[in-house]
């Protein structure tokens, strides 16, 4: 083949690939927490009682918007977002684009990953924080800072990012990007490998950080989501081999005492219990149950 023929063939191939890419569905899942949002350092930003909460809902929403916009620009055809902090009703829905779907409030069987399934191409974690056994990171905790001192999967302490990556992994969906402080980016890449990380602040302690300004954080998140989407084939799902052993250490005594009444639960020490699930779905439902259930639940 001469040079012109080769050029033409390559050009046609390029067009064919582009058309195929355009016709293909690309669903992206975004799980949004708040502790890792730009500027967040204490409870004052994190819940309805805090004097800065209403403004920080705005910043959380704009960080999620930055990720959504970048995902669509980079080829996503559908986006599902889960509001996964506190009461699950933080994101300002009128400020989100009309072409997404949003998961709100609790309880829900897949916790911070509700709405994910095997049709998604990748998962993005926005506003995430380190796990409860990590001595570093703004508001480091796993699921409940007041109640849980450790959560382990297969004998290894995990953060929310780790639990949620394993739920995504159950559906063969890889995590492609995480945003939060420098310590959660470090912790998450140590567990999951080379996922893209957007560091929007640097932790100086549990309640202190040096932070970017909101506009700079949105821009960084946009860049990192685009970068992750551009190499989405690089990421591997985080899959745990079934059955899955879950160990939970409570800060108090009575939860482990009461849970040991159930034959599916074993009390492993004064504060700790063990549960074995056939897969991450069972583990997720069990975790949601033990942190949510109380007989006084209404309605
Ligand atoms: Zn969290």
PDB file of C-alpha atoms and ligand atoms in Angstrom:
ATOM      1  CA  UNK A   1       0.000   0.000   0.000  1.00  0.00           C
ATOM      2  CA  UNK A   2       1.233   3.425  -0.776  1.00  0.00           C
ATOM      3  CA  UNK A   3       1.276   6.280   1.706  1.00  0.00           C
ATOM      4  CA  UNK A   4      -2.049   7.821   0.590  1.00  0.00           C
ATOM      5  CA  UNK A   5      -3.917   4.543   0.843  1.00  0.00           C
ATOM      6  CA  UNK A   6      -2.561   3.927   4.342  1.00  0.00           C
ATOM      7  CA  UNK A   7      -3.573   7.474   5.383  1.00  0.00           C
ATOM      8  CA  UNK A   8      -7.082   6.969   4.006  1.00  0.00           C
ATOM      9  CA  UNK A   9      -7.425   3.606   5.747  1.00  0.00           C
ATOM     10  CA  UNK A  10      -6.302   5.094   9.082  1.00  0.00           C
ATOM     11  CA  UNK A  11      -8.677   8.002   8.627  1.00  0.00           C
ATOM     12  CA  UNK A  12     -11.627   5.659   7.974  1.00  0.00           C
ATOM     13  CA  UNK A  13     -10.651   3.551  10.970  1.00  0.00           C
ATOM     14  CA  UNK A  14     -10.570   6.712  13.105  1.00  0.00           C
ATOM     15  CA  UNK A  15     -14.069   7.711  11.946  1.00  0.00           C
ATOM     16  CA  UNK A  16     -15.358   4.195  12.633  1.00  0.00           C
ATOM     17  CA  UNK A  17     -13.920   4.204  16.156  1.00  0.00           C
ATOM     18  CA  UNK A  18     -15.380   7.667  16.828  1.00  0.00           C
ATOM     19  CA  UNK A  19     -18.838   6.595  15.616  1.00  0.00           C
ATOM     20  CA  UNK A  20     -18.660   3.449  17.725  1.00  0.00           C
ATOM     21  CA  UNK A  21     -17.637   5.477  20.773  1.00  0.00           C
ATOM     22  CA  UNK A  22     -20.479   7.927  20.140  1.00  0.00           C
ATOM     23  CA  UNK A  23     -23.049   5.164  19.858  1.00  0.00           C
ATOM     24  CA  UNK A  24     -21.916   3.383  22.990  1.00  0.00           C
ATOM     25  CA  UNK A  25     -23.443   3.975  26.394  1.00  0.00           C
ATOM     26  CA  UNK A  26     -21.072   5.225  29.046  1.00  0.00           C
ATOM     27  CA  UNK A  27     -22.657   5.410  32.489  1.00  0.00           C
ATOM     28  CA  UNK A  28     -20.794   7.087  35.335  1.00  0.00           C
ATOM     29  CA  UNK A  29     -21.667   6.805  39.033  1.00  0.00           C
ATOM     30  CA  UNK A  30     -20.755   9.626  41.437  1.00  0.00           C
ATOM     31  CA  UNK A  31     -20.833   9.082  45.211  1.00  0.00           C
ATOM     32  CA  UNK A  32     -20.670  12.423  47.029  1.00  0.00           C
ATOM     33  CA  UNK A  33     -19.608  12.899  50.643  1.00  0.00           C
ATOM     34  CA  UNK A  34     -18.920  16.207  52.370  1.00  0.00           C
ATOM     35  CA  UNK A  35     -15.933  15.993  54.741  1.00  0.00           C
ATOM     36  CA  UNK A  36     -13.554  16.131  51.767  1.00  0.00           C
ATOM     37  CA  UNK A  37     -15.214  19.142  50.120  1.00  0.00           C
ATOM     38  CA  UNK A  38     -13.092  22.267  49.663  1.00  0.00           C
ATOM     39  CA  UNK A  39     -12.818  24.341  52.850  1.00  0.00           C
ATOM     40  CA  UNK A  40     -14.606  21.823  55.117  1.00  0.00           C
ATOM     41  CA  UNK A  41     -12.773  21.420  58.445  1.00  0.00           C
ATOM     42  CA  UNK A  42     -15.297  21.044  61.291  1.00  0.00           C
ATOM     43  CA  UNK A  43     -18.931  20.229  62.119  1.00  0.00           C
ATOM     44  CA  UNK A  44     -19.826  23.854  61.406  1.00  0.00           C
ATOM     45  CA  UNK A  45     -19.835  23.011  57.690  1.00  0.00           C
ATOM     46  CA  UNK A  46     -21.212  19.466  57.930  1.00  0.00           C
ATOM     47  CA  UNK A  47     -24.788  19.546  59.186  1.00  0.00           C
ATOM     48  CA  UNK A  48     -27.917  21.673  59.606  1.00  0.00           C
ATOM     49  CA  UNK A  49     -26.768  22.856  63.078  1.00  0.00           C
ATOM     50  CA  UNK A  50     -23.536  24.346  61.730  1.00  0.00           C
ATOM     51  CA  UNK A  51     -23.394  28.077  61.025  1.00  0.00           C
ATOM     52  CA  UNK A  52     -21.670  27.497  57.664  1.00  0.00           C
ATOM     53  CA  UNK A  53     -23.661  24.444  56.468  1.00  0.00           C
ATOM     54  CA  UNK A  54     -25.970  26.184  53.989  1.00  0.00           C
ATOM     55  CA  UNK A  55     -23.023  27.758  52.180  1.00  0.00           C
ATOM     56  CA  UNK A  56     -21.041  24.518  52.129  1.00  0.00           C
ATOM     57  CA  UNK A  57     -23.973  22.610  50.600  1.00  0.00           C
ATOM     58  CA  UNK A  58     -23.455  25.020  47.715  1.00  0.00           C
ATOM     59  CA  UNK A  59     -19.729  24.176  47.463  1.00  0.00           C
ATOM     60  CA  UNK A  60     -20.485  20.437  47.674  1.00  0.00           C
ATOM     61  CA  UNK A  61     -23.066  20.830  44.903  1.00  0.00           C
ATOM     62  CA  UNK A  62     -20.608  22.765  42.726  1.00  0.00           C
ATOM     63  CA  UNK A  63     -17.909  20.110  43.201  1.00  0.00           C
ATOM     64  CA  UNK A  64     -20.401  17.445  42.096  1.00  0.00           C
ATOM     65  CA  UNK A  65     -21.430  19.668  39.171  1.00  0.00           C
ATOM     66  CA  UNK A  66     -17.786  20.011  38.121  1.00  0.00           C
ATOM     67  CA  UNK A  67     -17.466  16.207  38.066  1.00  0.00           C
ATOM     68  CA  UNK A  68     -20.764  15.776  36.169  1.00  0.00           C
ATOM     69  CA  UNK A  69     -19.849  18.389  33.530  1.00  0.00           C
ATOM     70  CA  UNK A  70     -16.396  16.901  32.994  1.00  0.00           C
ATOM     71  CA  UNK A  71     -17.816  13.372  32.757  1.00  0.00           C
ATOM     72  CA  UNK A  72     -20.333  14.393  30.077  1.00  0.00           C
ATOM     73  CA  UNK A  73     -17.673  16.384  28.176  1.00  0.00           C
ATOM     74  CA  UNK A  74     -15.425  13.328  28.225  1.00  0.00           C
ATOM     75  CA  UNK A  75     -18.064  10.992  26.774  1.00  0.00           C
ATOM     76  CA  UNK A  76     -20.409   9.958  29.608  1.00  0.00           C
ATOM     77  CA  UNK A  77     -23.964   9.383  28.366  1.00  0.00           C
ATOM     78  CA  UNK A  78     -25.632   8.923  31.772  1.00  0.00           C
ATOM     79  CA  UNK A  79     -24.730  10.022  35.286  1.00  0.00           C
ATOM     80  CA  UNK A  80     -26.211   8.860  38.592  1.00  0.00           C
ATOM     81  CA  UNK A  81     -25.226  10.756  41.756  1.00  0.00           C
ATOM     82  CA  UNK A  82     -25.748   9.587  45.330  1.00  0.00           C
ATOM     83  CA  UNK A  83     -25.968  12.184  48.091  1.00  0.00           C
ATOM     84  CA  UNK A  84     -23.978  10.181  50.633  1.00  0.00           C
ATOM     85  CA  UNK A  85     -23.283  12.457  53.579  1.00  0.00           C
ATOM     86  CA  UNK A  86     -25.112  12.966  56.865  1.00  0.00           C
ATOM     87  CA  UNK A  87     -28.857  13.034  56.214  1.00  0.00           C
ATOM     88  CA  UNK A  88     -28.345  12.306  52.495  1.00  0.00           C
ATOM     89  CA  UNK A  89     -30.129  15.567  51.658  1.00  0.00           C
ATOM     90  CA  UNK A  90     -27.251  17.972  51.208  1.00  0.00           C
ATOM     91  CA  UNK A  91     -27.034  18.518  47.445  1.00  0.00           C
ATOM     92  CA  UNK A  92     -29.116  21.418  46.127  1.00  0.00           C
ATOM     93  CA  UNK A  93     -31.165  19.587  43.512  1.00  0.00           C
ATOM     94  CA  UNK A  94     -32.281  22.695  41.644  1.00  0.00           C
ATOM     95  CA  UNK A  95     -28.604  23.446  40.964  1.00  0.00           C
ATOM     96  CA  UNK A  96     -27.846  20.041  39.428  1.00  0.00           C
ATOM     97  CA  UNK A  97     -28.260  19.500  35.663  1.00  0.00           C
ATOM     98  CA  UNK A  98     -31.605  18.089  34.521  1.00  0.00           C
ATOM     99  CA  UNK A  99     -30.076  15.093  32.702  1.00  0.00           C
ATOM    100  CA  UNK A 100     -28.861  13.188  35.781  1.00  0.00           C
ATOM    101  CA  UNK A 101     -30.518  11.053  38.447  1.00  0.00           C
ATOM    102  CA  UNK A 102     -29.978  11.596  42.165  1.00  0.00           C
ATOM    103  CA  UNK A 103     -30.178   9.131  45.092  1.00  0.00           C
ATOM    104  CA  UNK A 104     -31.213  10.801  48.382  1.00  0.00           C
ATOM    105  CA  UNK A 105     -31.593   9.936  52.100  1.00  0.00           C
ATOM    106  CA  UNK A 106     -31.290   6.707  54.101  1.00  0.00           C
ATOM    107  CA  UNK A 107     -31.448   3.845  54.884  1.00  0.00           C
ATOM    108  CA  UNK A 108     -30.561   2.147  51.598  1.00  0.00           C
ATOM    109  CA  UNK A 109     -29.127  -1.348  50.990  1.00  0.00           C
ATOM    110  CA  UNK A 110     -26.004  -0.245  49.113  1.00  0.00           C
ATOM    111  CA  UNK A 111     -25.323   2.715  51.398  1.00  0.00           C
ATOM    112  CA  UNK A 112     -23.085   5.285  49.670  1.00  0.00           C
ATOM    113  CA  UNK A 113     -23.262   3.257  46.418  1.00  0.00           C
ATOM    114  CA  UNK A 114     -27.045   2.926  46.073  1.00  0.00           C
ATOM    115  CA  UNK A 115     -28.000   2.942  42.395  1.00  0.00           C
ATOM    116  CA  UNK A 116     -24.841   1.293  41.080  1.00  0.00           C
ATOM    117  CA  UNK A 117     -25.054  -1.852  38.952  1.00  0.00           C
ATOM    118  CA  UNK A 118     -23.104  -3.675  36.278  1.00  0.00           C
ATOM    119  CA  UNK A 119     -24.036  -1.213  33.518  1.00  0.00           C
ATOM    120  CA  UNK A 120     -21.696   1.520  34.814  1.00  0.00           C
ATOM    121  CA  UNK A 121     -18.261   2.136  33.295  1.00  0.00           C
ATOM    122  CA  UNK A 122     -16.732   3.855  36.320  1.00  0.00           C
ATOM    123  CA  UNK A 123     -17.286   5.288  39.790  1.00  0.00           C
ATOM    124  CA  UNK A 124     -16.145   8.681  41.078  1.00  0.00           C
ATOM    125  CA  UNK A 125     -15.829   9.641  44.763  1.00  0.00           C
ATOM    126  CA  UNK A 126     -16.264  13.357  45.530  1.00  0.00           C
ATOM    127  CA  UNK A 127     -15.658  14.960  48.947  1.00  0.00           C
ATOM    128  CA  UNK A 128     -14.281  11.772  50.525  1.00  0.00           C
ATOM    129  CA  UNK A 129     -12.274  11.435  53.760  1.00  0.00           C
ATOM    130  CA  UNK A 130      -9.895   8.935  55.383  1.00  0.00           C
ATOM    131  CA  UNK A 131     -10.979   5.911  57.432  1.00  0.00           C
ATOM    132  CA  UNK A 132     -11.282   5.728  61.195  1.00  0.00           C
ATOM    133  CA  UNK A 133      -7.983   3.891  61.786  1.00  0.00           C
ATOM    134  CA  UNK A 134      -6.009   6.506  59.846  1.00  0.00           C
ATOM    135  CA  UNK A 135      -4.370   8.965  62.291  1.00  0.00           C
ATOM    136  CA  UNK A 136      -4.408  11.591  59.538  1.00  0.00           C
ATOM    137  CA  UNK A 137      -7.088  13.399  57.601  1.00  0.00           C
ATOM    138  CA  UNK A 138      -9.841  15.940  58.154  1.00  0.00           C
ATOM    139  CA  UNK A 139     -12.756  14.251  59.981  1.00  0.00           C
ATOM    140  CA  UNK A 140     -11.262  10.747  59.536  1.00  0.00           C
ATOM    141  CA  UNK A 141     -13.952   8.139  60.292  1.00  0.00           C
ATOM    142  CA  UNK A 142     -15.685   5.129  58.774  1.00  0.00           C
ATOM    143  CA  UNK A 143     -19.486   5.327  58.393  1.00  0.00           C
ATOM    144  CA  UNK A 144     -20.122   6.631  61.926  1.00  0.00           C
ATOM    145  CA  UNK A 145     -17.560   8.692  63.827  1.00  0.00           C
ATOM    146  CA  UNK A 146     -19.620   8.406  67.015  1.00  0.00           C
ATOM    147  CA  UNK A 147     -20.121   4.629  66.972  1.00  0.00           C
ATOM    148  CA  UNK A 148     -17.484   2.695  65.019  1.00  0.00           C
ATOM    149  CA  UNK A 149     -13.791   2.372  65.873  1.00  0.00           C
ATOM    150  CA  UNK A 150     -12.849   0.021  63.019  1.00  0.00           C
ATOM    151  CA  UNK A 151     -14.367  -1.685  59.996  1.00  0.00           C
ATOM    152  CA  UNK A 152     -12.428  -4.505  58.353  1.00  0.00           C
ATOM    153  CA  UNK A 153     -13.007  -6.465  55.181  1.00  0.00           C
ATOM    154  CA  UNK A 154     -11.126  -9.766  54.902  1.00  0.00           C
ATOM    155  CA  UNK A 155      -9.108  -8.786  57.984  1.00  0.00           C
ATOM    156  CA  UNK A 156      -7.947  -5.404  56.659  1.00  0.00           C
ATOM    157  CA  UNK A 157      -9.126  -2.040  58.025  1.00  0.00           C
ATOM    158  CA  UNK A 158     -10.981  -0.137  55.344  1.00  0.00           C
ATOM    159  CA  UNK A 159     -12.221   3.388  54.745  1.00  0.00           C
ATOM    160  CA  UNK A 160     -15.568   4.291  53.182  1.00  0.00           C
ATOM    161  CA  UNK A 161     -13.702   4.511  49.866  1.00  0.00           C
ATOM    162  CA  UNK A 162     -12.512   0.923  50.409  1.00  0.00           C
ATOM    163  CA  UNK A 163     -15.991  -0.417  51.278  1.00  0.00           C
ATOM    164  CA  UNK A 164     -17.565   1.463  48.372  1.00  0.00           C
ATOM    165  CA  UNK A 165     -14.866   0.355  45.924  1.00  0.00           C
ATOM    166  CA  UNK A 166     -15.605  -3.249  46.954  1.00  0.00           C
ATOM    167  CA  UNK A 167     -19.355  -2.708  46.355  1.00  0.00           C
ATOM    168  CA  UNK A 168     -18.555  -1.247  42.905  1.00  0.00           C
ATOM    169  CA  UNK A 169     -16.149  -4.153  42.382  1.00  0.00           C
ATOM    170  CA  UNK A 170     -18.971  -6.617  43.041  1.00  0.00           C
ATOM    171  CA  UNK A 171     -20.550  -5.207  39.848  1.00  0.00           C
ATOM    172  CA  UNK A 172     -17.168  -5.128  38.046  1.00  0.00           C
ATOM    173  CA  UNK A 173     -17.141  -1.323  38.114  1.00  0.00           C
ATOM    174  CA  UNK A 174     -13.761   0.326  38.774  1.00  0.00           C
ATOM    175  CA  UNK A 175     -13.226   3.492  40.826  1.00  0.00           C
ATOM    176  CA  UNK A 176     -11.571   6.012  38.508  1.00  0.00           C
ATOM    177  CA  UNK A 177     -11.213   9.183  40.571  1.00  0.00           C
ATOM    178  CA  UNK A 178     -11.364  10.474  44.160  1.00  0.00           C
ATOM    179  CA  UNK A 179     -11.400  14.009  45.574  1.00  0.00           C
ATOM    180  CA  UNK A 180     -10.817  15.194  49.130  1.00  0.00           C
ATOM    181  CA  UNK A 181      -7.835  16.132  51.253  1.00  0.00           C
ATOM    182  CA  UNK A 182      -4.273  14.961  50.542  1.00  0.00           C
ATOM    183  CA  UNK A 183      -4.564  12.061  53.018  1.00  0.00           C
ATOM    184  CA  UNK A 184      -7.666  10.465  51.443  1.00  0.00           C
ATOM    185  CA  UNK A 185      -6.077  10.683  48.001  1.00  0.00           C
ATOM    186  CA  UNK A 186      -2.989   8.969  49.419  1.00  0.00           C
ATOM    187  CA  UNK A 187      -5.009   6.331  51.314  1.00  0.00           C
ATOM    188  CA  UNK A 188      -7.277   5.556  48.367  1.00  0.00           C
ATOM    189  CA  UNK A 189      -4.499   5.279  45.772  1.00  0.00           C
ATOM    190  CA  UNK A 190      -2.565   3.029  48.194  1.00  0.00           C
ATOM    191  CA  UNK A 191      -5.570   0.654  48.239  1.00  0.00           C
ATOM    192  CA  UNK A 192      -6.882   0.924  44.687  1.00  0.00           C
ATOM    193  CA  UNK A 193      -3.778   1.759  42.671  1.00  0.00           C
ATOM    194  CA  UNK A 194      -3.351   4.591  40.240  1.00  0.00           C
ATOM    195  CA  UNK A 195      -6.822   6.226  40.363  1.00  0.00           C
ATOM    196  CA  UNK A 196      -6.905   9.963  39.618  1.00  0.00           C
ATOM    197  CA  UNK A 197      -6.892  12.101  42.754  1.00  0.00           C
ATOM    198  CA  UNK A 198      -7.945  15.725  43.217  1.00  0.00           C
ATOM    199  CA  UNK A 199      -6.412  17.187  46.388  1.00  0.00           C
ATOM    200  CA  UNK A 200      -8.581  20.185  47.285  1.00  0.00           C
ATOM    201  CA  UNK A 201      -6.999  20.724  50.726  1.00  0.00           C
ATOM    202  CA  UNK A 202      -4.100  19.545  52.896  1.00  0.00           C
ATOM    203  CA  UNK A 203      -4.947  18.181  56.345  1.00  0.00           C
ATOM    204  CA  UNK A 204      -3.129  19.699  59.300  1.00  0.00           C
ATOM    205  CA  UNK A 205      -5.228  17.743  61.799  1.00  0.00           C
ATOM    206  CA  UNK A 206      -8.678  16.260  62.434  1.00  0.00           C
ATOM    207  CA  UNK A 207     -10.195  19.753  62.466  1.00  0.00           C
ATOM    208  CA  UNK A 208      -7.789  21.803  60.387  1.00  0.00           C
ATOM    209  CA  UNK A 209      -6.534  22.076  56.822  1.00  0.00           C
ATOM    210  CA  UNK A 210      -4.917  24.414  54.361  1.00  0.00           C
ATOM    211  CA  UNK A 211      -7.456  24.655  51.554  1.00  0.00           C
ATOM    212  CA  UNK A 212      -7.851  25.683  47.941  1.00  0.00           C
ATOM    213  CA  UNK A 213     -10.515  28.267  47.124  1.00  0.00           C
ATOM    214  CA  UNK A 214     -13.804  26.839  45.759  1.00  0.00           C
ATOM    215  CA  UNK A 215     -13.291  27.892  42.113  1.00  0.00           C
ATOM    216  CA  UNK A 216      -9.820  26.315  42.066  1.00  0.00           C
ATOM    217  CA  UNK A 217     -11.237  23.081  43.522  1.00  0.00           C
ATOM    218  CA  UNK A 218     -13.962  22.881  40.847  1.00  0.00           C
ATOM    219  CA  UNK A 219     -11.352  23.392  38.130  1.00  0.00           C
ATOM    220  CA  UNK A 220      -9.070  20.702  39.588  1.00  0.00           C
ATOM    221  CA  UNK A 221     -11.967  18.219  39.873  1.00  0.00           C
ATOM    222  CA  UNK A 222     -12.939  18.921  36.251  1.00  0.00           C
ATOM    223  CA  UNK A 223      -9.358  18.253  35.111  1.00  0.00           C
ATOM    224  CA  UNK A 224      -8.967  15.034  37.099  1.00  0.00           C
ATOM    225  CA  UNK A 225     -12.341  13.613  36.005  1.00  0.00           C
ATOM    226  CA  UNK A 226     -11.441  14.309  32.366  1.00  0.00           C
ATOM    227  CA  UNK A 227      -8.062  12.678  32.851  1.00  0.00           C
ATOM    228  CA  UNK A 228      -9.660   9.612  34.448  1.00  0.00           C
ATOM    229  CA  UNK A 229     -12.286   9.351  31.685  1.00  0.00           C
ATOM    230  CA  UNK A 230      -9.526   9.608  29.099  1.00  0.00           C
ATOM    231  CA  UNK A 231      -7.895   6.450  30.443  1.00  0.00           C
ATOM    232  CA  UNK A 232     -10.929   4.638  31.795  1.00  0.00           C
ATOM    233  CA  UNK A 233      -9.646   1.345  30.379  1.00  0.00           C
ATOM    234  CA  UNK A 234      -6.662   1.481  32.783  1.00  0.00           C
ATOM    235  CA  UNK A 235      -8.667   0.961  35.977  1.00  0.00           C
ATOM    236  CA  UNK A 236      -9.408  -2.417  37.499  1.00  0.00           C
ATOM    237  CA  UNK A 237     -12.448  -3.168  39.656  1.00  0.00           C
ATOM    238  CA  UNK A 238     -11.591  -3.751  43.331  1.00  0.00           C
ATOM    239  CA  UNK A 239     -12.949  -7.255  43.801  1.00  0.00           C
ATOM    240  CA  UNK A 240     -12.918  -9.177  47.073  1.00  0.00           C
ATOM    241  CA  UNK A 241     -13.042 -12.936  46.962  1.00  0.00           C
ATOM    242  CA  UNK A 242     -16.253 -14.370  48.439  1.00  0.00           C
ATOM    243  CA  UNK A 243     -17.236 -15.207  51.119  1.00  0.00           C
ATOM    244  CA  UNK A 244     -16.411 -11.853  52.673  1.00  0.00           C
ATOM    245  CA  UNK A 245     -15.479 -11.509  56.312  1.00  0.00           C
ATOM    246  CA  UNK A 246     -16.572  -8.273  57.967  1.00  0.00           C
ATOM    247  CA  UNK A 247     -15.246  -7.226  61.378  1.00  0.00           C
ATOM    248  CA  UNK A 248     -16.725  -4.229  63.137  1.00  0.00           C
ATOM    249  CA  UNK A 249     -15.353  -2.635  66.302  1.00  0.00           C
ATOM    250  CA  UNK A 250     -17.821  -0.451  68.207  1.00  0.00           C
ATOM    251  CA  UNK A 251     -16.798   2.354  70.519  1.00  0.00           C
ATOM    252  CA  UNK A 252     -19.273   1.025  73.125  1.00  0.00           C
ATOM    253  CA  UNK A 253     -20.012  -2.403  74.617  1.00  0.00           C
ATOM    254  CA  UNK A 254     -23.725  -2.991  74.166  1.00  0.00           C
ATOM    255  CA  UNK A 255     -23.936  -3.114  70.345  1.00  0.00           C
ATOM    256  CA  UNK A 256     -21.545  -6.096  70.240  1.00  0.00           C
ATOM    257  CA  UNK A 257     -23.350  -7.737  73.187  1.00  0.00           C
ATOM    258  CA  UNK A 258     -26.791  -7.401  71.565  1.00  0.00           C
ATOM    259  CA  UNK A 259     -25.660  -8.354  68.067  1.00  0.00           C
ATOM    260  CA  UNK A 260     -24.106 -11.556  69.465  1.00  0.00           C
ATOM    261  CA  UNK A 261     -27.689 -12.768  70.157  1.00  0.00           C
ATOM    262  CA  UNK A 262     -27.992 -13.311  66.411  1.00  0.00           C
ATOM    263  CA  UNK A 263     -26.662 -16.646  65.181  1.00  0.00           C
ATOM    264  CA  UNK A 264     -25.148 -15.006  62.097  1.00  0.00           C
ATOM    265  CA  UNK A 265     -22.947 -12.827  64.314  1.00  0.00           C
ATOM    266  CA  UNK A 266     -19.942 -13.781  66.420  1.00  0.00           C
ATOM    267  CA  UNK A 267     -18.650 -11.540  69.206  1.00  0.00           C
ATOM    268  CA  UNK A 268     -14.870 -11.510  68.838  1.00  0.00           C
ATOM    269  CA  UNK A 269     -14.051  -9.279  71.834  1.00  0.00           C
ATOM    270  CA  UNK A 270     -15.799  -6.839  74.183  1.00  0.00           C
ATOM    271  CA  UNK A 271     -16.258  -4.220  71.458  1.00  0.00           C
ATOM    272  CA  UNK A 272     -16.139  -6.289  68.284  1.00  0.00           C
ATOM    273  CA  UNK A 273     -18.240  -8.574  66.124  1.00  0.00           C
ATOM    274  CA  UNK A 274     -17.667 -10.678  63.042  1.00  0.00           C
ATOM    275  CA  UNK A 275     -20.090 -11.373  60.193  1.00  0.00           C
ATOM    276  CA  UNK A 276     -19.483 -13.337  57.015  1.00  0.00           C
ATOM    277  CA  UNK A 277     -21.423 -12.360  53.896  1.00  0.00           C
ATOM    278  CA  UNK A 278     -21.742 -14.340  50.690  1.00  0.00           C
ATOM    279  CA  UNK A 279     -20.922 -11.147  48.776  1.00  0.00           C
ATOM    280  CA  UNK A 280     -20.555  -7.369  49.206  1.00  0.00           C
ATOM    281  CA  UNK A 281     -24.314  -6.866  48.829  1.00  0.00           C
ATOM    282  CA  UNK A 282     -24.923  -8.913  51.984  1.00  0.00           C
ATOM    283  CA  UNK A 283     -22.069  -7.136  53.760  1.00  0.00           C
ATOM    284  CA  UNK A 284     -23.435  -3.728  52.759  1.00  0.00           C
ATOM    285  CA  UNK A 285     -26.978  -4.550  53.932  1.00  0.00           C
ATOM    286  CA  UNK A 286     -25.624  -5.894  57.233  1.00  0.00           C
ATOM    287  CA  UNK A 287     -23.543  -2.749  57.803  1.00  0.00           C
ATOM    288  CA  UNK A 288     -26.455  -0.456  56.986  1.00  0.00           C
ATOM    289  CA  UNK A 289     -28.675  -2.482  59.322  1.00  0.00           C
ATOM    290  CA  UNK A 290     -26.344  -2.401  62.335  1.00  0.00           C
ATOM    291  CA  UNK A 291     -25.752   1.349  62.129  1.00  0.00           C
ATOM    292  CA  UNK A 292     -29.398   2.258  61.459  1.00  0.00           C
ATOM    293  CA  UNK A 293     -31.790  -0.156  63.127  1.00  0.00           C
ATOM    294  CA  UNK A 294     -33.501   0.708  66.381  1.00  0.00           C
ATOM    295  CA  UNK A 295     -36.993  -0.346  67.527  1.00  0.00           C
ATOM    296  CA  UNK A 296     -38.015   3.279  67.777  1.00  0.00           C
ATOM    297  CA  UNK A 297     -37.743   3.712  63.989  1.00  0.00           C
ATOM    298  CA  UNK A 298     -40.786   5.582  62.680  1.00  0.00           C
ATOM    299  CA  UNK A 299     -42.772   5.398  60.451  1.00  0.00           C
TER     300      UNK A 299
HETATM  301 ZN1  LIG B   1     -18.184   9.797  54.886  1.00  0.00          ZN
END
